[in-house]
Coordinates of C-alpha atoms in Angstrom, one line a residue:
Chain V
M1 CA 19.4 18.2 -10.2
R2 CA 22.4 16.8 -8.4
T3 CA 21.2 13.3 -8.3
K4 CA 24.7 11.9 -7.9
A5 CA 25.3 14.2 -4.9
Y6 CA 22.2 13.1 -3.1
A7 CA 23.0 9.4 -3.9
S8 CA 26.4 9.9 -2.4
I9 CA 24.9 11.4 0.7
F10 CA 22.5 8.5 0.9
R11 CA 25.4 6.0 0.6
M12 CA 27.5 7.8 3.2
N13 CA 24.7 7.7 5.7
W14 CA 24.1 4.0 5.0
K15 CA 27.6 3.4 5.9
L16 CA 27.3 5.5 9.0
E17 CA 24.3 3.6 10.1
L18 CA 26.3 0.4 10.0
Q19 CA 28.6 1.8 12.7
Y20 CA 26.1 1.9 15.4
R21 CA 26.1 -1.8 16.2
G22 CA 25.3 -1.3 19.9
A23 CA 22.1 0.6 19.0
V24 CA 21.1 -2.1 16.6
L25 CA 21.5 -4.8 19.2
G26 CA 19.6 -2.8 21.8
G27 CA 16.8 -2.1 19.3
I28 CA 16.5 -5.8 18.4
I29 CA 16.3 -6.9 22.0
C30 CA 13.7 -4.2 22.8
Q31 CA 11.6 -4.9 19.8
L32 CA 11.8 -8.7 20.4
V33 CA 10.4 -8.3 23.9
F34 CA 7.7 -5.9 22.7
G35 CA 6.8 -8.4 19.9
L36 CA 6.5 -11.3 22.4
I37 CA 4.4 -9.3 24.8
L38 CA 2.0 -8.1 22.1
V39 CA 1.6 -11.5 20.6
S40 CA 0.9 -13.1 24.1
L41 CA -1.6 -10.3 24.7
Y42 CA -3.5 -11.0 21.5
R43 CA -3.4 -14.7 22.2
A44 CA -4.9 -14.2 25.6
L45 CA -7.6 -12.0 24.1
Y46 CA -8.3 -14.6 21.4
A47 CA -8.5 -17.4 23.9
G48 CA -11.5 -15.7 25.4
R49 CA -13.2 -14.6 22.2
P50 CA -11.7 -15.4 18.8
Q51 CA -12.0 -12.6 16.2
V52 CA -12.6 -12.6 12.5
M53 CA -8.9 -12.0 11.9
P54 CA -7.0 -15.3 12.5
I55 CA -4.3 -15.1 15.2
E56 CA -1.6 -16.2 12.7
T57 CA -2.3 -13.0 10.7
V58 CA -2.3 -10.8 13.8
S59 CA 1.0 -12.2 15.0
T60 CA 2.5 -11.8 11.6
Y61 CA 1.3 -8.2 11.6
V62 CA 2.9 -7.6 15.0
W63 CA 6.2 -9.0 14.0
L64 CA 6.5 -7.1 10.8
Q65 CA 5.6 -3.9 12.7
Q66 CA 8.2 -4.6 15.3
A67 CA 10.9 -5.6 12.8
F68 CA 10.6 -2.3 10.9
F69 CA 10.0 -0.2 14.0
R70 CA 13.1 1.9 13.3
M71 CA 11.1 3.3 10.3
V72 CA 8.4 5.0 12.2
L73 CA 9.8 7.1 15.0
S74 CA 11.7 10.2 14.2
S75 CA 15.3 9.3 14.9
D76 CA 17.7 12.0 13.8
S77 CA 18.7 13.5 17.1
D78 CA 21.7 15.1 15.3
L79 CA 19.4 17.1 13.1
A80 CA 17.2 18.1 16.0
G81 CA 20.3 19.4 17.8
K82 CA 21.4 21.3 14.8
I83 CA 18.0 23.0 14.5
R84 CA 18.1 24.0 18.2
T85 CA 21.5 25.5 18.0
G86 CA 21.0 27.0 14.6
D87 CA 23.9 25.2 13.1
I88 CA 21.7 23.9 10.4
A89 CA 22.2 27.2 8.6
Y90 CA 25.8 26.2 8.0
D91 CA 24.7 23.4 5.8
L92 CA 23.5 26.1 3.4
V93 CA 27.1 26.8 2.3
R94 CA 26.9 23.6 0.2
P95 CA 25.5 23.9 -3.3
L96 CA 22.6 21.6 -2.4
S97 CA 19.0 21.9 -1.4
L98 CA 18.7 21.6 2.3
Y99 CA 15.6 19.5 2.0
G100 CA 17.2 17.1 -0.4
Y101 CA 20.3 16.7 1.8
Y102 CA 18.2 15.8 4.8
Y103 CA 15.8 13.7 2.9
A104 CA 18.6 11.5 1.6
R105 CA 20.1 11.3 5.0
I106 CA 16.8 10.3 6.8
L107 CA 16.0 7.8 4.1
A108 CA 19.4 6.2 4.5
Q109 CA 19.0 6.0 8.3
K110 CA 15.6 4.6 8.1
S111 CA 16.3 2.0 5.4
M112 CA 19.6 0.7 6.7
G113 CA 18.5 1.0 10.3
S114 CA 15.4 -1.1 9.8
L115 CA 17.1 -3.5 7.5
L116 CA 19.8 -4.3 10.1
R117 CA 17.1 -4.9 12.8
A118 CA 14.5 -6.6 10.6
V119 CA 16.6 -9.4 9.2
P120 CA 17.6 -11.0 12.6
M121 CA 14.2 -10.3 14.1
L122 CA 12.3 -11.9 11.2
V123 CA 14.6 -15.0 11.4
F124 CA 13.8 -15.2 15.1
A125 CA 10.0 -14.8 14.4
L126 CA 10.1 -17.5 11.7
C127 CA 11.4 -20.0 14.3
L128 CA 8.5 -19.4 16.6
P129 CA 5.6 -21.9 16.5
R130 CA 2.6 -21.2 14.3
G131 CA 0.3 -18.5 15.9
W132 CA 3.2 -17.1 17.8
G133 CA 5.6 -16.1 15.0
I134 CA 5.4 -14.9 11.5
M135 CA 3.8 -16.7 8.5
A136 CA 5.3 -16.9 5.1
P137 CA 3.8 -14.4 2.6
V138 CA 0.6 -15.7 1.0
S139 CA 2.2 -15.8 -2.4
P140 CA 5.4 -14.7 -4.2
A141 CA 3.4 -12.0 -6.0
A142 CA 2.1 -10.8 -2.6
F143 CA 5.7 -10.7 -1.3
A144 CA 6.8 -8.7 -4.3
C145 CA 4.0 -6.2 -3.7
F146 CA 5.0 -6.1 0.0
L147 CA 8.6 -5.2 -0.8
L148 CA 7.5 -2.5 -3.3
G149 CA 5.1 -1.1 -0.7
L150 CA 7.8 -1.1 1.9
M151 CA 10.0 1.0 -0.3
I152 CA 7.3 3.5 -1.0
G153 CA 6.5 3.4 2.7
L154 CA 10.2 4.3 3.5
C155 CA 10.0 7.3 1.1
C156 CA 6.7 8.3 2.6
V157 CA 7.9 8.2 6.2
S158 CA 11.0 10.2 5.3
A159 CA 8.8 12.8 3.8
L160 CA 6.7 12.8 7.0
E161 CA 9.8 13.2 9.1
N162 CA 11.0 16.1 7.1
I163 CA 7.7 17.8 7.7
T164 CA 8.1 17.2 11.5
M165 CA 11.6 18.7 11.2
G166 CA 10.2 21.6 9.2
I167 CA 7.7 22.4 12.0
T168 CA 10.5 22.0 14.6
M169 CA 12.5 24.7 12.8
R170 CA 9.6 27.1 13.4
T171 CA 9.0 26.2 17.1
L172 CA 12.7 25.5 17.8
D173 CA 11.6 22.9 20.4
P174 CA 12.0 19.5 19.0
K175 CA 10.7 17.6 22.0
G176 CA 7.1 18.8 22.3
I177 CA 6.1 18.5 18.7
Q178 CA 8.1 15.3 18.2
A179 CA 6.5 13.6 21.2
M180 CA 3.0 14.5 19.9
L181 CA 3.7 13.4 16.3
N182 CA 5.4 10.3 17.4
L183 CA 2.4 9.3 19.5
L184 CA 0.1 9.9 16.6
M185 CA 2.4 7.9 14.3
M186 CA 2.6 5.0 16.8
I187 CA -1.2 4.7 17.0
L188 CA -2.2 5.5 13.4
S189 CA 0.5 3.4 11.8
G190 CA -0.7 0.3 13.5
N191 CA 2.3 -0.2 15.8
V192 CA 0.4 -0.2 19.1
L193 CA -2.7 -2.0 17.8
P194 CA -2.9 -3.5 14.4
L195 CA -5.1 -1.4 12.2
T196 CA -6.7 -4.6 11.0
L197 CA -8.4 -5.0 14.4
Y198 CA -10.2 -1.6 14.4
P199 CA -13.9 -1.6 13.5
D200 CA -14.5 -1.6 9.7
A201 CA -15.9 1.9 9.6
W202 CA -12.8 3.3 11.5
Q203 CA -10.5 1.3 9.2
K204 CA -11.9 3.1 6.1
V205 CA -10.8 6.4 7.5
I206 CA -7.5 5.3 9.2
T207 CA -6.2 3.4 6.2
A208 CA -6.7 6.5 4.0
L209 CA -4.4 8.6 6.2
P210 CA -0.7 9.0 5.5
Y211 CA 0.4 7.0 8.6
A212 CA -1.2 3.9 7.3
Q213 CA 0.9 4.1 4.2
L214 CA 4.1 3.4 6.0
L215 CA 3.8 -0.2 7.2
D216 CA 0.1 -1.1 7.4
A217 CA -0.4 -1.0 3.6
P218 CA 2.5 -3.3 2.8
I219 CA 1.8 -5.6 5.7
R220 CA -1.8 -6.1 4.5
L221 CA -0.4 -7.2 1.1
Y222 CA 2.0 -9.6 2.8
T223 CA -0.6 -11.3 5.0
G224 CA -3.2 -11.4 2.2
T225 CA -5.7 -9.2 4.1
R226 CA -5.5 -7.2 0.9
Q227 CA -5.5 -9.3 -2.3
V228 CA -2.8 -8.9 -4.9
A229 CA -5.5 -7.7 -7.3
E230 CA -6.1 -4.7 -4.9
A231 CA -2.3 -4.0 -4.8
P232 CA -2.1 -1.4 -7.6
G233 CA -4.7 0.7 -5.8
A234 CA -3.0 0.4 -2.5
L235 CA 0.5 1.2 -3.9
L236 CA -0.9 4.1 -5.8
L237 CA -2.4 5.6 -2.6
Q238 CA 1.0 5.2 -0.9
A239 CA 2.7 6.9 -3.8
A240 CA 0.1 9.7 -3.9
W241 CA 0.6 10.5 -0.2
T242 CA 4.4 10.3 -0.7
V243 CA 4.2 12.9 -3.4
V244 CA 1.9 15.2 -1.5
L245 CA 3.9 15.0 1.7
T246 CA 7.2 15.6 -0.2
G247 CA 5.6 18.6 -1.8
V248 CA 4.4 20.0 1.5
G249 CA 7.8 19.4 3.1
I250 CA 9.7 21.2 0.3
A251 CA 7.3 24.2 0.5
L252 CA 7.7 24.3 4.3
W253 CA 11.5 24.1 4.2
K254 CA 11.6 26.7 1.5
S255 CA 9.6 29.1 3.5
N256 CA 11.7 28.3 6.6
Q257 CA 14.9 28.9 4.7
R258 CA 13.7 32.4 3.8
R259 CA 13.2 33.3 7.4
L260 CA 16.2 31.4 8.7
V261 CA 18.0 33.4 11.2
I262 CA 20.9 31.9 13.0
Q263 CA 20.4 31.8 16.7
G264 CA 23.4 33.1 18.6
G265 CA 25.1 34.2 15.5
Chain H
M1 CA 36.7 45.2 -11.3
N2 CA 36.0 44.4 -7.7
Y3 CA 35.3 40.9 -6.7
I4 CA 33.3 41.7 -3.6
E5 CA 31.1 44.8 -3.6
V6 CA 29.2 45.7 -0.5
E7 CA 27.0 48.8 -0.3
N8 CA 25.1 50.1 2.7
L9 CA 24.7 46.6 4.1
C10 CA 22.3 46.5 7.1
K11 CA 21.1 43.6 9.1
S12 CA 18.9 43.8 12.2
F13 CA 17.7 41.0 14.4
T14 CA 14.7 40.9 16.6
V15 CA 15.5 39.7 20.1
R16 CA 12.9 38.6 22.5
R17 CA 13.7 39.4 26.1
K18 CA 11.9 38.2 29.1
R19 CA 10.3 41.2 31.0
E20 CA 10.0 41.6 34.7
K21 CA 7.2 39.9 36.6
G22 CA 3.7 40.8 35.7
H23 CA 4.1 40.9 32.0
L24 CA 2.6 38.1 29.9
F25 CA 4.5 38.7 26.7
R26 CA 8.1 39.0 26.1
E27 CA 9.6 42.3 25.1
K28 CA 10.8 42.6 21.5
T29 CA 13.9 44.6 20.8
T30 CA 15.7 45.1 17.6
V31 CA 19.4 44.7 17.5
Q32 CA 21.3 46.4 14.6
A33 CA 24.0 43.9 13.8
L34 CA 25.2 45.7 10.7
D35 CA 24.7 49.4 10.2
H36 CA 25.3 50.7 6.6
V37 CA 28.6 48.8 6.0
S38 CA 30.2 49.4 2.6
F39 CA 33.5 48.0 1.3
S40 CA 34.9 46.3 -1.8
V41 CA 37.6 43.7 -2.2
R42 CA 39.6 42.9 -5.3
Q43 CA 40.2 39.4 -6.6
G44 CA 43.2 37.9 -4.9
E45 CA 43.3 40.2 -1.9
L46 CA 43.9 38.8 1.5
V47 CA 41.9 40.9 4.0
G48 CA 41.7 40.7 7.7
Y49 CA 38.3 41.4 9.3
I50 CA 38.6 42.3 12.9
G51 CA 36.5 43.6 15.7
P52 CA 35.5 42.7 19.2
N53 CA 33.0 39.9 19.9
G54 CA 29.5 40.8 18.8
A55 CA 30.7 43.4 16.3
G56 CA 29.0 41.8 13.4
K57 CA 31.8 40.0 11.7
S58 CA 30.1 36.6 11.6
T59 CA 26.9 38.2 10.4
T60 CA 28.9 39.8 7.5
V61 CA 30.5 36.4 6.6
K62 CA 27.1 34.7 6.7
I63 CA 25.6 37.2 4.4
L64 CA 28.5 37.1 2.0
S65 CA 28.3 33.3 1.9
G66 CA 24.6 33.3 1.3
I67 CA 23.4 31.8 4.6
L68 CA 21.7 35.0 5.8
T69 CA 19.6 37.5 4.0
P70 CA 20.3 41.1 4.9
S71 CA 17.7 43.7 5.9
S72 CA 18.8 46.1 3.3
G73 CA 21.8 47.1 1.2
S74 CA 23.3 45.4 -1.8
V75 CA 26.0 42.7 -2.0
H76 CA 27.7 41.3 -5.1
V77 CA 30.3 38.6 -5.0
G78 CA 31.8 37.7 -8.3
G79 CA 28.7 39.2 -9.9
R80 CA 26.3 37.1 -7.9
V81 CA 23.9 38.1 -5.1
P82 CA 24.8 35.4 -2.5
W83 CA 21.4 34.8 -1.0
T84 CA 19.2 34.8 -4.1
D85 CA 21.7 32.7 -6.1
R86 CA 22.8 30.6 -3.1
K87 CA 23.5 27.2 -4.8
A88 CA 25.5 28.7 -7.7
H89 CA 27.3 30.9 -5.3
A90 CA 28.1 28.0 -2.9
Q91 CA 29.9 26.4 -5.8
H92 CA 32.5 29.2 -5.9
I93 CA 33.2 29.8 -2.2
G94 CA 34.9 27.9 0.5
V95 CA 34.2 28.3 4.2
V96 CA 36.2 27.3 7.3
F97 CA 34.9 27.8 10.7
G98 CA 37.5 27.3 13.4
Q99 CA 34.9 26.2 15.9
R100 CA 32.6 24.1 13.8
S101 CA 33.4 21.2 11.6
Q102 CA 32.3 21.1 8.0
L103 CA 33.3 17.6 7.4
W104 CA 31.6 14.4 8.5
W105 CA 32.6 13.5 12.0
D106 CA 32.5 9.7 12.1
V107 CA 34.0 8.8 8.7
P108 CA 37.6 8.8 7.4
I109 CA 38.3 12.2 6.0
L110 CA 38.8 10.7 2.5
D111 CA 35.2 9.6 2.5
S112 CA 34.2 13.2 3.3
Y113 CA 36.3 14.4 0.3
L114 CA 34.7 11.8 -1.9
L115 CA 31.3 13.1 -0.9
L116 CA 32.4 16.6 -1.5
R117 CA 33.6 15.6 -5.0
D118 CA 30.0 14.6 -5.8
I119 CA 28.4 17.5 -4.0
Y120 CA 30.5 20.0 -6.0
R121 CA 30.2 17.9 -9.1
L122 CA 34.0 17.7 -9.6
E123 CA 35.5 15.8 -12.4
E124 CA 37.4 12.8 -11.1
N125 CA 40.8 13.9 -12.5
A126 CA 40.5 17.5 -11.4
W127 CA 39.5 16.3 -8.0
K128 CA 42.3 13.8 -7.7
T129 CA 44.9 16.4 -8.8
R130 CA 43.7 18.9 -6.4
L131 CA 43.4 16.4 -3.5
D132 CA 47.0 15.3 -4.1
E133 CA 48.2 18.9 -4.2
L134 CA 46.4 19.7 -1.0
T135 CA 47.3 16.5 0.9
E136 CA 50.9 17.1 0.1
K137 CA 50.9 20.8 1.2
L138 CA 48.8 20.2 4.3
K139 CA 50.6 16.9 5.1
L140 CA 47.4 14.9 5.2
G141 CA 48.6 11.8 3.4
E142 CA 48.7 9.4 6.3
L143 CA 45.6 10.8 7.8
L144 CA 43.2 10.2 4.9
R145 CA 41.9 7.0 6.3
T146 CA 41.5 8.3 9.8
P147 CA 38.1 9.4 11.0
L148 CA 37.8 13.1 11.7
R149 CA 37.0 12.6 15.3
Q150 CA 40.3 10.9 16.0
L151 CA 42.4 13.8 14.6
S152 CA 44.1 16.3 16.8
L153 CA 42.9 19.9 16.6
G154 CA 45.8 20.9 14.3
Q155 CA 45.3 18.0 12.0
R156 CA 41.5 18.6 12.0
M157 CA 42.0 22.2 10.9
R158 CA 44.3 21.1 8.1
A159 CA 41.6 18.5 7.1
E160 CA 38.9 21.2 7.1
L161 CA 41.1 23.5 5.0
C162 CA 41.6 20.7 2.4
G163 CA 37.9 20.1 2.3
S164 CA 37.0 23.7 1.8
L165 CA 39.5 24.1 -1.1
L166 CA 38.9 20.9 -3.1
H167 CA 36.5 22.7 -5.5
R168 CA 39.0 25.5 -6.0
P169 CA 36.8 28.3 -4.7
E170 CA 37.5 31.8 -5.8
L171 CA 36.8 33.1 -2.3
L172 CA 37.7 31.6 1.0
F173 CA 36.2 32.7 4.3
L174 CA 38.2 31.8 7.3
D175 CA 36.5 32.3 10.7
E176 CA 39.2 32.1 13.4
P177 CA 41.2 29.3 11.7
T178 CA 44.0 29.3 14.2
I179 CA 41.9 29.2 17.4
G180 CA 43.4 26.7 19.8
L181 CA 46.4 25.8 17.6
D182 CA 49.9 25.4 18.9
A183 CA 52.7 27.7 17.6
V184 CA 54.0 25.3 15.0
S185 CA 50.6 24.5 13.6
K186 CA 49.8 28.2 13.4
L187 CA 52.9 29.1 11.5
S188 CA 52.5 26.3 9.0
L189 CA 48.9 27.2 8.5
R190 CA 49.8 30.8 7.8
D191 CA 52.4 29.7 5.3
F192 CA 49.9 27.5 3.6
L193 CA 47.3 30.3 3.3
R194 CA 49.9 32.7 1.9
E195 CA 50.9 30.2 -0.8
E196 CA 47.3 29.4 -1.6
N197 CA 46.6 33.1 -2.0
R198 CA 49.6 33.6 -4.2
D199 CA 49.4 30.5 -6.4
H200 CA 45.7 30.4 -7.1
R201 CA 44.8 34.1 -6.5
T202 CA 42.2 32.9 -4.0
T203 CA 40.6 35.9 -2.4
I204 CA 40.7 35.4 1.4
L205 CA 38.6 37.0 4.0
L206 CA 40.0 36.3 7.4
T207 CA 38.0 36.9 10.6
T208 CA 40.1 36.5 13.7
H209 CA 41.0 37.7 17.2
D210 CA 44.6 36.6 16.7
M211 CA 46.4 39.8 15.6
E212 CA 49.5 37.8 14.8
D213 CA 47.4 36.1 12.1
V214 CA 46.5 39.5 10.6
A215 CA 50.0 40.8 10.9
A216 CA 51.5 37.8 9.2
L217 CA 48.9 37.5 6.4
C218 CA 47.0 40.6 5.7
S219 CA 48.1 43.7 4.0
R220 CA 44.7 45.2 4.6
V221 CA 42.4 45.2 7.6
M222 CA 38.9 46.2 8.2
V223 CA 37.8 47.0 11.7
L224 CA 34.2 46.5 12.6
G225 CA 32.5 47.7 15.8
H226 CA 28.9 48.0 16.8
G227 CA 27.9 47.1 13.3
K228 CA 29.9 49.9 11.7
L229 CA 33.0 49.8 9.6
L230 CA 35.5 51.9 11.6
F231 CA 38.7 51.5 9.7
D232 CA 39.7 50.1 6.3
G233 CA 43.3 50.3 5.3
G234 CA 46.8 49.0 5.9
L235 CA 47.6 47.3 9.2
T236 CA 50.7 49.5 9.7
D237 CA 48.6 52.7 9.2
L238 CA 46.1 51.4 11.8
L239 CA 48.7 50.6 14.3
S240 CA 50.7 53.8 13.9
R241 CA 47.7 55.7 15.0
Y242 CA 47.7 53.9 18.4
D243 CA 51.3 52.8 18.6
R244 CA 52.5 55.8 20.7
E245 CA 53.6 54.4 24.0
R246 CA 56.8 52.7 24.8
V247 CA 57.7 50.5 27.8
I248 CA 60.9 50.4 29.7
E249 CA 61.5 47.8 32.3
V250 CA 64.3 48.3 34.7
S251 CA 65.5 46.4 37.7
Y252 CA 68.1 47.7 40.2
E253 CA 70.6 45.9 42.3
R254 CA 69.0 47.4 45.5
E255 CA 65.5 48.8 46.1
T256 CA 65.5 52.3 44.8
V257 CA 63.0 55.2 45.0
L258 CA 62.0 56.7 41.7
S259 CA 60.8 60.1 42.5
G260 CA 60.6 63.1 40.3
L261 CA 59.4 61.3 37.2
P262 CA 56.9 63.5 35.3
N263 CA 53.2 62.6 35.7
R264 CA 53.0 61.6 32.1
C265 CA 54.9 58.5 32.8
T266 CA 53.1 55.5 34.4
V267 CA 55.2 53.6 36.9
T268 CA 54.5 50.3 38.4
Q269 CA 56.8 48.8 41.0
T270 CA 57.4 45.2 42.1
G271 CA 60.3 45.0 44.6
S272 CA 63.3 46.5 42.9
R273 CA 61.7 46.1 39.5
Y274 CA 60.0 49.1 37.7
R275 CA 57.9 49.3 34.6
V276 CA 57.7 52.7 33.0
V277 CA 55.2 53.5 30.3
Y278 CA 55.7 56.7 28.5
D279 CA 55.0 58.5 25.2
P280 CA 58.2 59.6 23.4
E281 CA 56.3 62.6 22.1
N282 CA 55.9 63.9 25.6
V283 CA 58.9 62.6 27.5
S284 CA 62.3 62.5 25.9
T285 CA 63.8 59.0 25.9
A286 CA 67.3 60.3 26.3
W287 CA 66.3 62.2 29.4
L288 CA 64.4 59.2 30.8
L289 CA 67.3 56.8 30.4
E290 CA 69.7 59.2 32.0
Y291 CA 67.3 59.7 34.9
L292 CA 66.9 55.9 35.4
Q293 CA 70.6 55.4 35.3
G294 CA 71.1 58.1 37.9
A295 CA 68.6 56.5 40.3
G296 CA 70.8 53.5 41.2
S297 CA 72.9 50.7 39.9
I298 CA 71.0 48.9 37.1
R299 CA 71.0 45.2 36.9
E300 CA 68.9 44.8 33.8
L301 CA 67.0 47.0 31.4
T302 CA 64.7 46.2 28.5
A303 CA 62.8 48.5 26.2
Q304 CA 59.9 47.4 24.0
G305 CA 57.0 48.6 21.9
Q306 CA 53.5 47.8 22.7
N307 CA 52.2 44.4 22.0
I308 CA 49.8 44.2 19.2
D309 CA 47.0 42.9 21.4
Q310 CA 47.4 45.8 23.7
L311 CA 47.2 48.2 20.8
I312 CA 44.1 46.6 19.5
A313 CA 42.6 46.7 23.0
Q314 CA 43.5 50.4 23.3
M315 CA 42.0 51.0 19.9
Y316 CA 38.8 49.3 20.8
R317 CA 38.7 51.4 24.0
E318 CA 39.3 54.7 22.1
M319 CA 36.7 53.7 19.5
D320 CA 34.4 53.1 22.5
L321 CA 33.7 49.5 21.6

């Protein structure tokens, strides 16, 4: 293993992510508007017919989803371009695993990218009145579990994105497959509608799926929808999916690499 | 013991072509990019690998660097099979593509070199010594903190070379390294490559369309066409096969009619200026000069050999490429 090499790639991409300040600002404004619209929408719905889930929890859920929005959508247009032109093959001249190289890179983009957006957004959401903004975590222990869950979620989503990229390498058309998978991810990760608002029977299925491991699982720990006592189970499920998805991704990339033919070479 | 050993290397690609109207599926055709190519290169050799576009040069380089798996044939580079042993192989080779950057675009080049240090697992001291040596030779000292995207093409090529040599590769692939460079940059790049080859016995395989590069650097050339190896030997041998014609350019004080020149000479006229192409084997130079002098009062006369690009073009034509 070349752990040091992958760590360096991660660091380099962290630094790179810091350079795109314009994109960060744009993202923050966009996600702030979305957050406000969604919260207003749920408040309007609640005004007519209050639900089991308190509005404070729902608004907290919405804000955390919006703050870490950068995590969910596939974001590496550079890599997509490299796959389309076939330039990705040139990365094989390095003594590295292609999967590891891009995993480190995507993980760096997603973690630094969401961190840069999340901090100002959460500060903003904290200033909003109760029922509009974000609540404090239910307990320090819950917060710790949330942070741990968030980190596993980051690994999980990076593994997912590498699978998307692996499929893209076969179809050579990033747009179609990415659009479909992004839609699936938006819905099943709870970004459009909090998963906590789905009927209980649905929730049983949806929360077991990989998409719920990205943000839904840690957010439930933060809001107390899931107790700290249940945390080990939830974190274990996240970790299990991460391992499975990483395994699938590595296998997919390996088989892709075997049939890799450079376009226009 | 040969460093590179290539035997009966074949690579075919499947190309899907759109058929005419009325067919649902695209037509599949197979293109033979490399057709039983065999050669060997000794450690420390500097070999030019030439051929027209689409001849299969890049395919060869990709196979030798482990990026591409061949359809059949065997390849050994330093005892390794590049594509089965890719990571170990990558540790020992360097690659520079004139048209593609191997460094990271948005960061200072020093950051790229630091990352390469970790990627190739170089020891700090060894890395530093080598970096100092290369930055001095390639005059990169002041540019280390500049992002790659802000460098000029010449500076960028020097930066790429430095990046590809930090891990002291045994074998360096250069794919059109001088493309787009000005005369000064080209000359200094060639000097650098010659020194690198001499001082470190780095084996260099140079793919190029710039015959001046080949003439300046390579004692040996391989010519590839339609996936086949057509020539392997010294550049002078290659050229002497095709270097038959001579050109005399002559301009007269007044417009003059040149008649009576044998058909074997090709004459083109612009005003009072003539260009005569002939083969000294067929037409005597002494006779020709005498004839030209007799035709009128000469203002200026130049004689020259063929330019190397013309020779290569002629060679490609004769080889039916």
